[in-house]
CSV table of C-alpha atoms and ligand atoms in Angstrom, one decimal:
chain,number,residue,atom,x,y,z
A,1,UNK,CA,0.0,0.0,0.0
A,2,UNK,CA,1.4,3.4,-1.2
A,3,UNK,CA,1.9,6.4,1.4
A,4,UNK,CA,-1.1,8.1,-0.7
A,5,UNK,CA,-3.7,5.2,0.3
A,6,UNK,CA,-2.1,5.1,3.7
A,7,UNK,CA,-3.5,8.4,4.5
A,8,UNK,CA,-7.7,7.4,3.9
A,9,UNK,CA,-6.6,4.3,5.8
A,10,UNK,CA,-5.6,6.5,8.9
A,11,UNK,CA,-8.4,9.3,8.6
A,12,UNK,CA,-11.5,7.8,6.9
A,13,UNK,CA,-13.5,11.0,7.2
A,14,UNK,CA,-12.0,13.0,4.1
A,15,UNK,CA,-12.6,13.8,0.4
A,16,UNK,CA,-10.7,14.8,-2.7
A,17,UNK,CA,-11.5,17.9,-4.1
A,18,UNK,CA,-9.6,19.2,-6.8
A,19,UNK,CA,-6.5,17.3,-5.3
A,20,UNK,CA,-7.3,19.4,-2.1
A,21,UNK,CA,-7.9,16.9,1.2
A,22,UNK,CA,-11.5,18.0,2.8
A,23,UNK,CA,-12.2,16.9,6.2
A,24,UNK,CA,-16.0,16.5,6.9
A,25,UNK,CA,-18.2,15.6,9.7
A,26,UNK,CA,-20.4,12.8,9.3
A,27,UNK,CA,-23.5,13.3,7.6
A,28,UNK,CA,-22.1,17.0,6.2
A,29,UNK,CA,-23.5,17.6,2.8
A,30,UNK,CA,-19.6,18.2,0.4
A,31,UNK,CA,-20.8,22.0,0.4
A,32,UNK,CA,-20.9,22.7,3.9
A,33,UNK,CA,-17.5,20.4,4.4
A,34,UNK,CA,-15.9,22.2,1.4
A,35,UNK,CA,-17.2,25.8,3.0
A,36,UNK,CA,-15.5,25.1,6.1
A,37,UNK,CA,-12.2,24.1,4.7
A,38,UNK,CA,-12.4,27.3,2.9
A,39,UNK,CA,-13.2,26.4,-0.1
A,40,UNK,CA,-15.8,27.9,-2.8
A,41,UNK,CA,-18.3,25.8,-4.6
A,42,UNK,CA,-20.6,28.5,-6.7
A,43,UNK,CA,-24.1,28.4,-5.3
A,44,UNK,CA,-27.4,30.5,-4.9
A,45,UNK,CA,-30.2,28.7,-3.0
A,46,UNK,CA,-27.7,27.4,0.1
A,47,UNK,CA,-27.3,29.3,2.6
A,48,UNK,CA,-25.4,28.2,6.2
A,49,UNK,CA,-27.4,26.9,8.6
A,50,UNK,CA,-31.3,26.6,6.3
A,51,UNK,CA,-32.2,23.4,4.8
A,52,UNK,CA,-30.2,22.8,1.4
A,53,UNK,CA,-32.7,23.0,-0.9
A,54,UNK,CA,-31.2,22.0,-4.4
A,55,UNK,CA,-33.1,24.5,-6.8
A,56,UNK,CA,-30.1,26.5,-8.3
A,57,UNK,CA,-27.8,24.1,-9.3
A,58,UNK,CA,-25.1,26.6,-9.3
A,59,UNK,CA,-23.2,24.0,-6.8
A,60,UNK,CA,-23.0,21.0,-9.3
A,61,UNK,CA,-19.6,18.9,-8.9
A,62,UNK,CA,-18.4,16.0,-11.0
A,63,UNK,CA,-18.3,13.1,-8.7
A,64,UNK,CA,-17.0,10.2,-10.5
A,65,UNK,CA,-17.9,11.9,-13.7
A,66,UNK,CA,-21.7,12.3,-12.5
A,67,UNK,CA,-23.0,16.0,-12.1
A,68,UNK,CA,-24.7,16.0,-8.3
A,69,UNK,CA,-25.8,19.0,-6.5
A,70,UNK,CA,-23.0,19.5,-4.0
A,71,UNK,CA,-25.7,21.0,-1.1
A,72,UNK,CA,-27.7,18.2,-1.5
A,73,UNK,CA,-25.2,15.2,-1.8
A,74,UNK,CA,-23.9,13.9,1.6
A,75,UNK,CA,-20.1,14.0,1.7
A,76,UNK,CA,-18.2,9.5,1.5
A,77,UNK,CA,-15.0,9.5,2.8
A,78,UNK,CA,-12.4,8.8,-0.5
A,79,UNK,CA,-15.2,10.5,-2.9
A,80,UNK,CA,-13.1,11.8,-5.6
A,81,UNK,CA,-15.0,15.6,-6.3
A,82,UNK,CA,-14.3,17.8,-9.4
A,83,UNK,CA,-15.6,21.3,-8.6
A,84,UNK,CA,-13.2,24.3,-10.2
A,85,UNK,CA,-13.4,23.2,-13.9
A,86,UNK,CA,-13.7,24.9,-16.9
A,87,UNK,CA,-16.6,22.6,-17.8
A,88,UNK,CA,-18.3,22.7,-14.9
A,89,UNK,CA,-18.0,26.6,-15.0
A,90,UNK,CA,-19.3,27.0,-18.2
A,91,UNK,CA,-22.3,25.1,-16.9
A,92,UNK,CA,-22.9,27.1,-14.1
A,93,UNK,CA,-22.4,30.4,-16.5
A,94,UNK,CA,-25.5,29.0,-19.0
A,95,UNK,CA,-27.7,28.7,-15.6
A,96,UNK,CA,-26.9,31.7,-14.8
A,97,UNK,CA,-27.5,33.6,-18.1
A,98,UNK,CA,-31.0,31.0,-18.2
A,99,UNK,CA,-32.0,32.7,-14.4
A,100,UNK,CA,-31.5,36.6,-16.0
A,101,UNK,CA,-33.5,35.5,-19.3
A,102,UNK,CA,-36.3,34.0,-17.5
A,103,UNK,CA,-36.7,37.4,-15.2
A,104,UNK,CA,-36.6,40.9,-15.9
A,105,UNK,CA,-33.0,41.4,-14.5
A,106,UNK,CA,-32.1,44.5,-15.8
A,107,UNK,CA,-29.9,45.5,-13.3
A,108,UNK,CA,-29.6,49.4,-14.2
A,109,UNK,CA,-32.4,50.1,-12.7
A,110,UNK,CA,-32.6,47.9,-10.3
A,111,UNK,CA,-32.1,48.5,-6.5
A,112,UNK,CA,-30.2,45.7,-5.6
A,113,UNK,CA,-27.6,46.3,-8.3
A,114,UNK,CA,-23.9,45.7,-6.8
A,115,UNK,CA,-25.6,44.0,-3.5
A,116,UNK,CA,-27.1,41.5,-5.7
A,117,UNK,CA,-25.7,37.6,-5.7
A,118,UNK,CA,-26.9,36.6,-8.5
A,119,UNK,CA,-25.3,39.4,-10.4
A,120,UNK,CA,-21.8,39.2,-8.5
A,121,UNK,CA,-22.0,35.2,-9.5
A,122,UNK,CA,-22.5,36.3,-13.9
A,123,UNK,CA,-19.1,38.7,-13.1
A,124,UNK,CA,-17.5,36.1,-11.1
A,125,UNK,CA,-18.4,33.2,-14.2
A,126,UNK,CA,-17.6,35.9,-16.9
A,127,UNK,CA,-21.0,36.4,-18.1
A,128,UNK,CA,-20.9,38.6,-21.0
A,129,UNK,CA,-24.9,38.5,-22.2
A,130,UNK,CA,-28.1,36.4,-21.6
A,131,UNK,CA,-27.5,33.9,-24.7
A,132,UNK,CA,-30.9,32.9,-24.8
A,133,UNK,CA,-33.9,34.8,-25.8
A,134,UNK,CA,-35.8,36.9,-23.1
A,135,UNK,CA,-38.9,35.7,-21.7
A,136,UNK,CA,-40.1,39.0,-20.6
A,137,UNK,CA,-42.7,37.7,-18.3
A,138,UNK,CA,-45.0,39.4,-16.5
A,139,UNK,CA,-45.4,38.8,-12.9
A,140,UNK,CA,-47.3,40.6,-10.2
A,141,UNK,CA,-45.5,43.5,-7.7
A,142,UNK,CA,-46.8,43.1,-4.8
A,143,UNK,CA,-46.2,47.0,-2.7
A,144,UNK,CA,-48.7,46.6,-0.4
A,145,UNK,CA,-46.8,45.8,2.5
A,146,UNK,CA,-45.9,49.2,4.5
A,147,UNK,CA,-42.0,48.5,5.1
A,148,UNK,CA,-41.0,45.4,2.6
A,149,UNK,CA,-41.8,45.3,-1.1
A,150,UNK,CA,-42.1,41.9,-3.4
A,151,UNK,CA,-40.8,42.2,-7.4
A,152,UNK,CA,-41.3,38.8,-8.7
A,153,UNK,CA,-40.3,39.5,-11.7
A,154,UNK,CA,-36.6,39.5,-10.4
A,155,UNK,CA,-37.1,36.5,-8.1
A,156,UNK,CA,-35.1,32.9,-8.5
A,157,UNK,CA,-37.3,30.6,-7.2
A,158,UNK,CA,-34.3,29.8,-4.5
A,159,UNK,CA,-37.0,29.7,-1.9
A,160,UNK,CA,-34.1,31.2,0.8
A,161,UNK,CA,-37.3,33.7,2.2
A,162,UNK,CA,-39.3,30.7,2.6
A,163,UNK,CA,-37.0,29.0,4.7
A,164,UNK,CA,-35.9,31.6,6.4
A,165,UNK,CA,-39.3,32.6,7.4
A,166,UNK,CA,-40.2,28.7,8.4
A,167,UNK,CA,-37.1,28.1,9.6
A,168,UNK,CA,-35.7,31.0,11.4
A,169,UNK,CA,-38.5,33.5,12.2
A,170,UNK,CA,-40.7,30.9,13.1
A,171,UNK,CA,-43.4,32.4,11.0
A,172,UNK,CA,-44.4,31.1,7.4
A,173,UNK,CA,-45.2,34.2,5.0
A,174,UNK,CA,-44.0,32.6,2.1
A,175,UNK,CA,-43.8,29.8,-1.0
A,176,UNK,CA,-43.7,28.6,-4.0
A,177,UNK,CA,-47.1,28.3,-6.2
A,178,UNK,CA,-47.3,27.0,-9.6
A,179,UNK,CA,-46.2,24.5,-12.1
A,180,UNK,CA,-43.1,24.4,-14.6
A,181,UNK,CA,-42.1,28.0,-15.7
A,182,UNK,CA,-45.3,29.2,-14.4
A,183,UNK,CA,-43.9,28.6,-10.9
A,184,UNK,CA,-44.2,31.7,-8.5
A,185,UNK,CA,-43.3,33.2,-5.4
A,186,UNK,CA,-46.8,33.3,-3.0
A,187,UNK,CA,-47.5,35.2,0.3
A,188,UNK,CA,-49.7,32.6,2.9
A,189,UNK,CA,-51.9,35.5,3.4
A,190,UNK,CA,-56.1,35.4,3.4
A,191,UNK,CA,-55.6,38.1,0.6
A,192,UNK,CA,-52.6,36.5,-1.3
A,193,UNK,CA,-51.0,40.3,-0.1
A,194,UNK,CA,-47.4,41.0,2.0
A,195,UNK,CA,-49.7,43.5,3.6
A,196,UNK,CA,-51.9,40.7,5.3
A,197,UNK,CA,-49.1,38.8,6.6
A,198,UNK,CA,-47.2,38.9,9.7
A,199,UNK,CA,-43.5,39.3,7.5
A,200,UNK,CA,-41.8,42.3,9.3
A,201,UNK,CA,-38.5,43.9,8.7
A,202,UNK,CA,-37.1,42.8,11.6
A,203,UNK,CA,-37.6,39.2,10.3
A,204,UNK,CA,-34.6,37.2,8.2
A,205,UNK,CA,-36.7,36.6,5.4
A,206,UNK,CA,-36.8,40.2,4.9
A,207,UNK,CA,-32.9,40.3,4.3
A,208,UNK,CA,-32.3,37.4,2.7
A,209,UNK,CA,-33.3,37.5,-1.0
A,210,UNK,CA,-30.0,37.7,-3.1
A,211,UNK,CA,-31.4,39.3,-5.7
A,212,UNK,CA,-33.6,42.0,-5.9
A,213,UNK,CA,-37.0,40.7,-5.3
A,214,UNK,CA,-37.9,41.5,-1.9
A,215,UNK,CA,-36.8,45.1,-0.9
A,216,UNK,CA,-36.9,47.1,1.9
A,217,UNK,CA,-38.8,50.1,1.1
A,218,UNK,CA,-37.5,53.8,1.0
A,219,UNK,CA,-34.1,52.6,1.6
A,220,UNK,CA,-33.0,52.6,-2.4
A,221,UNK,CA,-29.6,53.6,-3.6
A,222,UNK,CA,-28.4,54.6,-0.2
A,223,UNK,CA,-24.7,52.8,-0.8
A,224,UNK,CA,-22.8,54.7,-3.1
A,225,UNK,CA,-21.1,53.2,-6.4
A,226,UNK,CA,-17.9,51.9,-5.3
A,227,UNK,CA,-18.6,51.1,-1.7
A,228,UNK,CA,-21.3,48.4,-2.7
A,229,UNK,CA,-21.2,44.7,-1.9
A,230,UNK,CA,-19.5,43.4,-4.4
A,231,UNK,CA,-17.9,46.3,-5.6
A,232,UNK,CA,-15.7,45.7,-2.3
A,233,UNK,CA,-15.7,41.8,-2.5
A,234,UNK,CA,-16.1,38.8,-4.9
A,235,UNK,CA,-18.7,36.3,-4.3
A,236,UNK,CA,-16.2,33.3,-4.2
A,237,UNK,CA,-15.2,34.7,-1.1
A,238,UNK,CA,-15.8,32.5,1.8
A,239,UNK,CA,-18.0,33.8,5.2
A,240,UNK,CA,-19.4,36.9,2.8
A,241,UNK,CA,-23.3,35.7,4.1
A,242,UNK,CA,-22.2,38.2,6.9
A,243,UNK,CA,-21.6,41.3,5.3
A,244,UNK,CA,-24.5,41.1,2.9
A,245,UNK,CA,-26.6,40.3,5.9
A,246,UNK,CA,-25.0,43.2,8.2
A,247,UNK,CA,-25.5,45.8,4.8
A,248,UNK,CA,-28.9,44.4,4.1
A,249,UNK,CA,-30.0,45.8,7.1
A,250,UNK,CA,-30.4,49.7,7.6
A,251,UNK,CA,-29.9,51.8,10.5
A,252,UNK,CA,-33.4,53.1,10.7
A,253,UNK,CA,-35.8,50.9,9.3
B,1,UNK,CA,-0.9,49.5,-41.4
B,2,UNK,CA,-4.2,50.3,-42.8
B,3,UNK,CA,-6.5,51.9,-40.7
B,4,UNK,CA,-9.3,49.7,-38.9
B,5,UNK,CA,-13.2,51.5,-40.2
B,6,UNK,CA,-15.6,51.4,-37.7
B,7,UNK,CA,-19.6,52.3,-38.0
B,8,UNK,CA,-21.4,52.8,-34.6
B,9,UNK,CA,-25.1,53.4,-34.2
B,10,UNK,CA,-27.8,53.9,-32.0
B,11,UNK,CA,-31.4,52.1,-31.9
B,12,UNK,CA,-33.6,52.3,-29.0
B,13,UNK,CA,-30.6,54.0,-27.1
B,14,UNK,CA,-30.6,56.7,-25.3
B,15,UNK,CA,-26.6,57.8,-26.8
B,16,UNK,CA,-25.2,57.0,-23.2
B,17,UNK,CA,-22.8,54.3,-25.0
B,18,UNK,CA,-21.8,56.9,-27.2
B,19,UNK,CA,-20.9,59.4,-24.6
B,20,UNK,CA,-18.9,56.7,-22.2
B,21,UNK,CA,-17.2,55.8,-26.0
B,22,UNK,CA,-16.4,59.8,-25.7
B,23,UNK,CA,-15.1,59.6,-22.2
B,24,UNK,CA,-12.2,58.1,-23.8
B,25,UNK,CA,-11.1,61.5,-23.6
B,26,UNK,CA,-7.6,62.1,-25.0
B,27,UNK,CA,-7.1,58.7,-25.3
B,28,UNK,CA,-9.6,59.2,-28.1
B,29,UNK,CA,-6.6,61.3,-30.2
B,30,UNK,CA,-4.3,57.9,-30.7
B,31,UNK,CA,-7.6,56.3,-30.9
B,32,UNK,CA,-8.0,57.9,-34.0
B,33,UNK,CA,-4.9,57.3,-35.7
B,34,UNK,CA,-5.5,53.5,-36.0
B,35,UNK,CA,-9.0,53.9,-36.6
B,36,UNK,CA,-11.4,55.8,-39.3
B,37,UNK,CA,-15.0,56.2,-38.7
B,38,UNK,CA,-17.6,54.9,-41.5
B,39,UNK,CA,-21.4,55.7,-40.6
B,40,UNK,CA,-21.6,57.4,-37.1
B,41,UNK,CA,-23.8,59.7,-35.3
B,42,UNK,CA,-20.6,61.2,-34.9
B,43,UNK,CA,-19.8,62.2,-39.1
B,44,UNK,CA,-22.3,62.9,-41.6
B,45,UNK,CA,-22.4,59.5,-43.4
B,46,UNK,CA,-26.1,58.2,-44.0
B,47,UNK,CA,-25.2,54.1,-44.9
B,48,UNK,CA,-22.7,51.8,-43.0
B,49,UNK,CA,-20.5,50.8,-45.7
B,50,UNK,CA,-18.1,47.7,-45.6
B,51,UNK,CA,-16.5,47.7,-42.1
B,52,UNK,CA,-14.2,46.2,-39.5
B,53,UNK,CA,-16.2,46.8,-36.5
B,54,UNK,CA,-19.4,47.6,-35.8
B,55,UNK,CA,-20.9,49.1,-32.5
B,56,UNK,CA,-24.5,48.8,-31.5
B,57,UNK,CA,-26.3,50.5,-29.0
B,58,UNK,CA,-29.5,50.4,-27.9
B,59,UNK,CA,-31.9,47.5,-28.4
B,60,UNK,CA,-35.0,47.1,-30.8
B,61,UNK,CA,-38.1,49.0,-30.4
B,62,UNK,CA,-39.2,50.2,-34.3
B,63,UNK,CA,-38.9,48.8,-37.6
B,64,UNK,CA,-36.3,51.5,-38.8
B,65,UNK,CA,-33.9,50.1,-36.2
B,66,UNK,CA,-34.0,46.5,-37.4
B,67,UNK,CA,-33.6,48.6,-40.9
B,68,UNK,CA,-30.1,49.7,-39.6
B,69,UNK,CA,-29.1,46.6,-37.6
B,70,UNK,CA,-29.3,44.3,-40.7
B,71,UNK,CA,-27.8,47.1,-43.0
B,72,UNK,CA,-24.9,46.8,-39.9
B,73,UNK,CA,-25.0,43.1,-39.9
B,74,UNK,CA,-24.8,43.1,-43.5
B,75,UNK,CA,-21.5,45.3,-43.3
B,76,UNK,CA,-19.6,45.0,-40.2
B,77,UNK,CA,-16.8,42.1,-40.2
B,78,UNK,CA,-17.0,42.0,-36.2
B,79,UNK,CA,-20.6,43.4,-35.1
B,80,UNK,CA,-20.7,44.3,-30.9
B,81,UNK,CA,-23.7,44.6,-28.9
B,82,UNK,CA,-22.6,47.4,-26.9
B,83,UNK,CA,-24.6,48.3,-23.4
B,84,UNK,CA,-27.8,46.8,-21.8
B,85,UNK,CA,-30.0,47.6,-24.5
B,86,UNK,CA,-28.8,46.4,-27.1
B,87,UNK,CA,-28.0,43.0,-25.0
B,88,UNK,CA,-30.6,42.7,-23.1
B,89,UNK,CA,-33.2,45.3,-24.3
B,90,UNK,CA,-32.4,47.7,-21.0
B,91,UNK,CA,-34.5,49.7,-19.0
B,92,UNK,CA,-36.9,50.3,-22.5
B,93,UNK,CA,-37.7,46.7,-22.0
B,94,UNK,CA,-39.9,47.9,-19.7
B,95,UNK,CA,-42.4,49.0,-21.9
B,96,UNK,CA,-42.8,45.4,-22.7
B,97,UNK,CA,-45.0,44.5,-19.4
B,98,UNK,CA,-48.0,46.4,-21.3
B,99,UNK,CA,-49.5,46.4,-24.8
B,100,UNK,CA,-48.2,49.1,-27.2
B,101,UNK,CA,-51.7,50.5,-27.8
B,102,UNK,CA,-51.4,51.2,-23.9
B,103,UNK,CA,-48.5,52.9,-24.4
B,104,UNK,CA,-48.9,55.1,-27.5
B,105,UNK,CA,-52.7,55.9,-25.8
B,106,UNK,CA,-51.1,57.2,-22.3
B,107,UNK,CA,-48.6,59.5,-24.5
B,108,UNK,CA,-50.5,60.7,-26.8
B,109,UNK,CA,-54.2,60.5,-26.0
B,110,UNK,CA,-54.6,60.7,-22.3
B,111,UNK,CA,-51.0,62.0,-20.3
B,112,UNK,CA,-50.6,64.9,-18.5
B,113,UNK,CA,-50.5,67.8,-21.0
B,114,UNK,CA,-51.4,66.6,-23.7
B,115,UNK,CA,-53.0,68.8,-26.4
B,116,UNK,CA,-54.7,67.9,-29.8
B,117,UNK,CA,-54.7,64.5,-28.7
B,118,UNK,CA,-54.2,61.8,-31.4
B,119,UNK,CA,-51.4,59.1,-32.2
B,120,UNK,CA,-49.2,59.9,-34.5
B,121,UNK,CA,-49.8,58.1,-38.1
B,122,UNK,CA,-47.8,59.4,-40.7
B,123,UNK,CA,-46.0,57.2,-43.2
B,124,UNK,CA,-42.2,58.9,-42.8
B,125,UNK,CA,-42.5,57.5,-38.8
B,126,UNK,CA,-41.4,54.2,-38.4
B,127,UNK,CA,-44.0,51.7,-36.6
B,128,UNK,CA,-43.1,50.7,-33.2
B,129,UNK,CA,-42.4,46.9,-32.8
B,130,UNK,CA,-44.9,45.2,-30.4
B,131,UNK,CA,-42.4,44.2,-28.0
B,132,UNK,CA,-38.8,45.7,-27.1
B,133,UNK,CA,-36.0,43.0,-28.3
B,134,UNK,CA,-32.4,42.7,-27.6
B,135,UNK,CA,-30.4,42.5,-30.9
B,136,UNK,CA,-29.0,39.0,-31.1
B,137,UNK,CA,-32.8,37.9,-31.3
B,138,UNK,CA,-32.9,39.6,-34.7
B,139,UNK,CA,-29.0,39.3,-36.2
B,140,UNK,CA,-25.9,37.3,-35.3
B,141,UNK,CA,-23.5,39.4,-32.2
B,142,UNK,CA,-19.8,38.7,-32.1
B,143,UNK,CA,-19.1,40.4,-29.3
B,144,UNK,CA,-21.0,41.7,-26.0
B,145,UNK,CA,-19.6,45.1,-24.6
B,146,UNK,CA,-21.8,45.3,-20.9
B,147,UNK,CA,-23.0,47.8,-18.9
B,148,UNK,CA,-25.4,50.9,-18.6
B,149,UNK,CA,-23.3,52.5,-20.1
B,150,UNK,CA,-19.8,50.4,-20.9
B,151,UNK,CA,-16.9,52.2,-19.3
B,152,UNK,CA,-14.4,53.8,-21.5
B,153,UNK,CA,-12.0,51.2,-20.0
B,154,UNK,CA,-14.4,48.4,-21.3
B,155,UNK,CA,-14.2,50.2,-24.7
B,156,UNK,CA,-11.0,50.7,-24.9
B,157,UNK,CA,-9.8,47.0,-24.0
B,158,UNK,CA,-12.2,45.2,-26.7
B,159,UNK,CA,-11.6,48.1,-29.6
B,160,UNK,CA,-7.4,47.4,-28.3
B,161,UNK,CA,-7.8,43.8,-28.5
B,162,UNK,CA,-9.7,44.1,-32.1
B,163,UNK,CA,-6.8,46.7,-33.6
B,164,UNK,CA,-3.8,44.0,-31.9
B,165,UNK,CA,-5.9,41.3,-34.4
B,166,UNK,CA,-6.7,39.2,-30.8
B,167,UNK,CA,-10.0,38.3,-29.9
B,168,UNK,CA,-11.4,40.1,-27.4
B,169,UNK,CA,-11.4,39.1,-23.8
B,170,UNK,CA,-13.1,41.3,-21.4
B,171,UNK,CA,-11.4,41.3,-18.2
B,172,UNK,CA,-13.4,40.8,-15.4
B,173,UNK,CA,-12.5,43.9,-13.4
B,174,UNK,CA,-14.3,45.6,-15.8
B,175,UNK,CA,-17.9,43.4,-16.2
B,176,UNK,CA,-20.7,45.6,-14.9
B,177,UNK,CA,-24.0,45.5,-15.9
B,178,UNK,CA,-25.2,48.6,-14.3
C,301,LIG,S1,-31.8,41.3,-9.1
C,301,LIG,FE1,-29.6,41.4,-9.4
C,301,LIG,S2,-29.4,40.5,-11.5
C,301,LIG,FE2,-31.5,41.0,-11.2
C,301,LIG,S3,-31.8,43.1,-12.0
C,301,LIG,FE3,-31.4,43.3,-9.8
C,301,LIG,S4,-29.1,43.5,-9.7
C,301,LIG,FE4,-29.6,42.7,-11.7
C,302,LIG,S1,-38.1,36.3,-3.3
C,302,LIG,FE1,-35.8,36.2,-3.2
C,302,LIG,S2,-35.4,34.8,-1.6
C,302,LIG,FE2,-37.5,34.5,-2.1
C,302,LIG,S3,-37.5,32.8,-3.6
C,302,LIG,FE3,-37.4,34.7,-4.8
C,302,LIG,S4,-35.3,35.1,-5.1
C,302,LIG,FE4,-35.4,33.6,-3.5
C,303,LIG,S1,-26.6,25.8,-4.0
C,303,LIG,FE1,-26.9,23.7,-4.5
C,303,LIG,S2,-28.5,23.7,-5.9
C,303,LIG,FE2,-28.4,25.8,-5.3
């Protein structure tokens, strides 16, 4: 037995990852194992600590030359994981330009532009245009609420406010409704309306949309070009839930 | 070395590309002695001839403007989408969440102001297209230049790598979409 077998032999619990040895707990999904060791795997929908919830498939690794969801797939000691590939990167750069062609992303006039994930993930995978052609749907705004505001048309579907708001604040304002590409965002209200729920700024689901569907309202444009988000970091940077959290968040809502 | 010719034009724009193409500033001076400009908002010539490069702004929102883009495609060796618009359709775009008779009616029957109220109809106008559209849904693109508007960095690295005979790679310091 070579030196390089002799070393699963005397610590079972770790993967390959790009040639990098990843030490995970058991039962840890390879995303949260790979996010600990300080290592980036591209994703949208997870976020530490909510149920993985596999939507985005931003996370995809080559696992023995299958394509799994990294959030979703339990970590097996020896696994052999291909994450930071060209292929798989040009993968996640056609989901990406499919998420802005199904929406209405266009990001100059959009609030969350330079706080937004989504749009720091099409820099960070060199995204130049859409590709495809535009759906240019039409989905319902929902400004009823008096604080928080709901633009479906920019939303991903990554069902992170509907976790967060089961999951976190305890209270269960929203999900998804619908079949196919007809699938929407819904507010569990009598009236269907943010206004008739019990969603309040103070809430996580409030903060946590990483693009710019659910908005906090009269707080627009109050970070100035250059001191943004993402004009400060990358998204491949590791423990950056944080800072967007911290910024979403505004001294005097 | 014989000088590259470029055409530039703008559809539904709103000549923001133009200006950040502009903010080149003096960089624009040795610019211009690899480069000589075919049709432009910028010279006086009415029809793209045979080009190296052509730049588009602005996206699709009348039938003259899918006039000029094929008349573009039809000319330009290396034809760039340049800005949201023309890549994505842009903030115009937005018209496209109601019908055009809803549109034309709120300008020109019942906004604000309005006197002698009636929608334009005369033959020399060209006919607003139903929906906005980017303009790779309508002609081939070679090349995407980002952002609302491109920066004259952006500009000047893609138009640099073009003259140096490479094939453009944006770097991505410089993607912005906003
Ligand atoms: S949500 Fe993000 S990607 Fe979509 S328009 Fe806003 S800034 Fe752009
Ligand atoms: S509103 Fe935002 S957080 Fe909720 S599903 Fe849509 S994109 Fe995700
Ligand atoms: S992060 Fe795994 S599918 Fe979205």
């Amino acid at each position: 037995m070579g030196a390089e077998e002799n070393r699963y032999a005397f610590n079972s619990n770790t993967f390959d990852m790009d040639g990098v040895e990843i030490p995970f707990k058991d039962g840890q999904t390879i995303m949260d194992a790979a996010l600990a060791a300080g290592i980036y795997i591209p994703h949208l929908c997870h976020h530490p600590g909510l149920t993985p919830h596999g939507s985005c498939k931003l996370c995809m690794v080559d696992i023995g030359n299958k394509c799994m969801s990294s959030c979703t797939t339990p970590a097996v000691a020896g696994q052999q994981v291909s994450n930071n590939t060209p292929v798989l990167n040009e993968a996640r750069k056609t989901i990406t330009q499919l998420l802005f062609i199904e929406g209405n992303h266009l990001c100059p006039s959009c609030e969350k532009t330079g706080n937004c994930t989504l749009q720091a993930m099409a820099y960070f995978l060199g995204m130049l245009d859409g590709h495809f052609p535009q759906f240019f749907q039409r989905r319902e705004v929902d400004a009823s609420h008096l604080t928080v505001m709901l633009d479906r048309d920019r939303c991903i579907l990554c069902e992170l406010c509907v976790r967060a708001s089961r999951e976190v604040d305890g209270k269960n304002v929203f999900a998804i409704a619908g079949r196919g590409v007809t699938a929407h965002l819904v507010v569990n209200s009598p009236s269907g309306k943010l206004a008739d729920s019990d969603l309040e700024t103070s809430d996580m689901a409030a903060h946590i949309c990483p693009v710019g569907a659910i908005l906090i309202k009269e707080h627009g444009y109050e970070i100035p070009i250059g001191r943004r988000t993402f004009d400060l970091h990358q998204v491949g940077e590791i423990g950056l839930e944080k800072v967007i959290q911290a910024k979403a968040r505004h001294t005097n809502e | 070395m014989s000088k590259l010719r470029i055409a530039t034009t703008s559809l539904a724009g709103c000549f923001g590309c133009h200006m950040s193409f502009l903010d080149m500033d003096e960089r624009l001076v040795e610019f211009l002695e690899h480069v000589e400009f075919d049709r432009s908002p910028l010279n006086d010539i009415k029809n793209c001839g045979p080009c190296d490069i052509g730049l588009v702004e602005g996206g699709l929102c009348n039938g003259d403007n899918v006039h000029v883009l094929r008349e573009f495609r039809a000319n330009c060796r290396v034809l760039i989408a340049v800005g949201a618009c023309a890549i994505n359709g842009g903030v115009p775009a937005m018209r496209n969440h109601f019908d055009l008779s809803a549109c034309l009616e709120e300008s020109y029957l019942n906004g604000i102001g309005v006197e002698n109220p009636q929608i334009p109809y005369d033959a020399e106008l060209p006919l607003l297209l139903d929906k906005v559209h980017p303009i790779h849904e309508v002609v081939r693109v070679d090349y995407y230049l980002p952002g609302c508007p491109p920066s004259p960095e952006e500009f000047m690295s893609v138009l640099g790598d073009l003259l140096e005979g490479r094939e453009p790679v944006l770097p991505k310091k410089l993607l912005h979409y906003d």
